[in-house]
Short mmCIF file of C-alpha atoms in Angstrom, two decimals:
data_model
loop_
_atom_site.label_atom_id
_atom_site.label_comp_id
_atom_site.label_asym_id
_atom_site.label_seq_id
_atom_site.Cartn_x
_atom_site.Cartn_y
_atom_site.Cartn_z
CA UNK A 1 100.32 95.63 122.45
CA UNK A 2 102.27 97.47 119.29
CA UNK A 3 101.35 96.85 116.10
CA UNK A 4 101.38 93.00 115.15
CA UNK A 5 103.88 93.84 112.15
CA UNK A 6 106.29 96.01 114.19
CA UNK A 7 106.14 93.35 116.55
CA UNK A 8 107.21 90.57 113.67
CA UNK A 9 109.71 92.89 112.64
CA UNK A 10 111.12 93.38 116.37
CA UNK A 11 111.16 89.44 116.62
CA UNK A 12 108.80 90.12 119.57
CA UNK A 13 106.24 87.66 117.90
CA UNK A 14 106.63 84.58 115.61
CA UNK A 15 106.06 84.79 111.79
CA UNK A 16 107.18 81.74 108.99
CA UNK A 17 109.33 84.59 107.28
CA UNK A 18 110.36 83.78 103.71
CA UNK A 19 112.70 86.87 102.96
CA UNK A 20 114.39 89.91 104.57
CA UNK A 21 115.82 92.84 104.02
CA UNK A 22 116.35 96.39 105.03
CA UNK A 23 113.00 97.96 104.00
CA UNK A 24 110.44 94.76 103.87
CA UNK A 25 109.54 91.41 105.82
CA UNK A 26 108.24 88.43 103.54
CA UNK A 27 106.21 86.29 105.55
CA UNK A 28 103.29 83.67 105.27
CA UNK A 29 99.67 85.24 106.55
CA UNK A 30 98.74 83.15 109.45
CA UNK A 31 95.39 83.62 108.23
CA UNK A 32 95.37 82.57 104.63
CA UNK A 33 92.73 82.60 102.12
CA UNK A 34 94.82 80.68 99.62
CA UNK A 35 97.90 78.26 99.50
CA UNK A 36 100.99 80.35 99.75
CA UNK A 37 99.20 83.44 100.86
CA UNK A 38 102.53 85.75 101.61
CA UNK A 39 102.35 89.29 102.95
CA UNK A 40 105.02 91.81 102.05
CA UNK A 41 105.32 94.15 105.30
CA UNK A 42 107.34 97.01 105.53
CA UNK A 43 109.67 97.12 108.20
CA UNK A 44 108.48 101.27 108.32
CA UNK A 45 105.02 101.76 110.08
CA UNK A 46 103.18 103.75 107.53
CA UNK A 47 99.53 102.89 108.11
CA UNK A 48 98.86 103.75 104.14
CA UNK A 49 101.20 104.15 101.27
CA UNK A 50 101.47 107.29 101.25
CA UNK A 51 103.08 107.23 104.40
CA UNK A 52 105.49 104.88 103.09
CA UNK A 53 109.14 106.33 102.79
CA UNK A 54 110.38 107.06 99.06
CA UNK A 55 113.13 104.26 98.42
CA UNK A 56 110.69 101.35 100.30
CA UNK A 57 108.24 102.17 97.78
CA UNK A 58 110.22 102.32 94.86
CA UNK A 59 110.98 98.79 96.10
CA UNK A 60 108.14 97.41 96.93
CA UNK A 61 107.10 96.08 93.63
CA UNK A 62 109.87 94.76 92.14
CA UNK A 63 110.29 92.59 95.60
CA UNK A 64 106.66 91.29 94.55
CA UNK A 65 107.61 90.59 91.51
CA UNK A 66 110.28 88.38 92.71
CA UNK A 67 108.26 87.32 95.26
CA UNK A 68 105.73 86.06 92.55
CA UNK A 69 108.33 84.35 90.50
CA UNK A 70 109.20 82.74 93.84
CA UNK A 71 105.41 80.98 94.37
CA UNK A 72 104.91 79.89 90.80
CA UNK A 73 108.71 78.27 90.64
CA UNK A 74 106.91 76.62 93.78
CA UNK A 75 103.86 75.50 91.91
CA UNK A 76 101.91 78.63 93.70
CA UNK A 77 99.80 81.11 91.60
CA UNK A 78 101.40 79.47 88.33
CA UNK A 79 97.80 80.36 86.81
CA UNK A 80 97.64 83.46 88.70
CA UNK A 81 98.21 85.80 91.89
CA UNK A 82 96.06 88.23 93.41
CA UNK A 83 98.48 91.74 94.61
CA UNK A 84 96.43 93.18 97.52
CA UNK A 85 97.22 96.40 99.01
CA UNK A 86 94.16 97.36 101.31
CA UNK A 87 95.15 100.98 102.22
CA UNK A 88 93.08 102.19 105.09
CA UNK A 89 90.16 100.84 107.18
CA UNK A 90 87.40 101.56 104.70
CA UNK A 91 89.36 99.41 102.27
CA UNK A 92 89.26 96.65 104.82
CA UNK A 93 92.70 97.33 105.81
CA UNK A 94 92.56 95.21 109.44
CA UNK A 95 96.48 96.04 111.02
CA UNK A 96 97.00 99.75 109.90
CA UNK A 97 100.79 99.04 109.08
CA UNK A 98 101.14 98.79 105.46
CA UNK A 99 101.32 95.02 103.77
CA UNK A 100 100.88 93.88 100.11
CA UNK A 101 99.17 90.53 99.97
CA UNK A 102 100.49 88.00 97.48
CA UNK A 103 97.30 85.39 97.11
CA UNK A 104 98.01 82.58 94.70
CA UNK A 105 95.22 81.69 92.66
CA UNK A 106 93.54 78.55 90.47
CA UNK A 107 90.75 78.49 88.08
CA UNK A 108 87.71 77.24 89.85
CA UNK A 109 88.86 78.35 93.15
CA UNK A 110 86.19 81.25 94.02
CA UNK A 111 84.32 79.51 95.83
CA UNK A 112 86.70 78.37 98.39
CA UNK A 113 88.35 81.58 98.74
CA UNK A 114 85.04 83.00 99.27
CA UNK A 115 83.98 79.72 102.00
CA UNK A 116 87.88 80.76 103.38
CA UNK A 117 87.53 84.57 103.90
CA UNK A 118 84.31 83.28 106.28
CA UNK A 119 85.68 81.02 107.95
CA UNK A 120 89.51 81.30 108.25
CA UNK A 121 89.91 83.58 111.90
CA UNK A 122 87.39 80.56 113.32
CA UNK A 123 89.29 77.72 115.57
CA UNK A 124 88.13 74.78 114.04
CA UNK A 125 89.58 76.33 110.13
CA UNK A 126 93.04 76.51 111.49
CA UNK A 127 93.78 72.79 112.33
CA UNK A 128 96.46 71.22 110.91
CA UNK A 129 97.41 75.11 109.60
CA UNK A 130 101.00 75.38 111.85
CA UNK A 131 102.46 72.31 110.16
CA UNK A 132 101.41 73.50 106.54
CA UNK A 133 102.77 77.28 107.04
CA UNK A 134 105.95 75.25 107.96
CA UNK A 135 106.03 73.16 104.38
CA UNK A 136 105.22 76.29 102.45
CA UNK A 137 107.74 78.96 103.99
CA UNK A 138 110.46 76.11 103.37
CA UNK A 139 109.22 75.33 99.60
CA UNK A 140 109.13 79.30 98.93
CA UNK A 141 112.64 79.90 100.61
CA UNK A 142 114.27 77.42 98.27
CA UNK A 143 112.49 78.90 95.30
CA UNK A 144 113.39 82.23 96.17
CA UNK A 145 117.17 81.14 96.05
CA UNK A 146 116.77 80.48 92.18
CA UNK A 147 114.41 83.53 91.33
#
């Protein structure tokens, strides 16, 4: 198989996509540590960010910007949001196609991020999950709209 985000991107696999446009895919990380966990994914494979063409990245962070307003309008990350960018495998980088994480965050909530990055790619930690990725994309599409 291709790369998991250039198959999103070539509607050859599934994602809860939140926004589109001509450089960037806004989706919801099957695999969340957090609430609301969106990816940005470029539509370009460029395994880091330097590989990334020049007008993609001079877009890429006023998109998460928006993208931010977007979750805390939602009641996501309204007392803050984690912007991830691992950018190569020693930077624990898993799909080398580059993708800027958006994690919403609480006070207090370490320790279940932490008990969530252990356990979230197990079965048993994604019942329930489908339905809830569902809820969220639709909350964080209408927010968009007024962002």
């Amino acid at each position: 198989m291709e790369c998991v985000f250039c198959a999103i991107a070539s509607e050859q696999l599934p994602a809860q996509r939140i926004y589109e446009d001509e450089h960037f895919i806004v989706l919801l990380d099957i695999y969340p540590l957090r609430p609301a966990h969106v990816l940005i994914v470029s539509r370009e494979h460029a395994p880091f960010l330097n590989d990334l063409s020049s007008q993609p990245c001079e877009q890429l962070l006023p998109l998460a910007q928006r993208i931010a307003g977007a979750l805390r309008a939602a009641g996501y990350g309204e007392q803050g949001i984690n912007f991830l960018l691992n950018d190569g495998p020693a930077a624990n980088q898993h799909v080398a196609h580059l993708h800027l994480h958006l994690i919403p965050r609480r006070a207090g909530d370490v320790m279940l991020l932490l008990w969530r990055a252990l356990t979230r790619f197990l079965p048993w930690a994604r019942t329930g999950l489908e339905s809830r990725l569902q809820q969220e994309a639709q909350q964080l599409r209408e927010a968009l709209r007024h962002v």
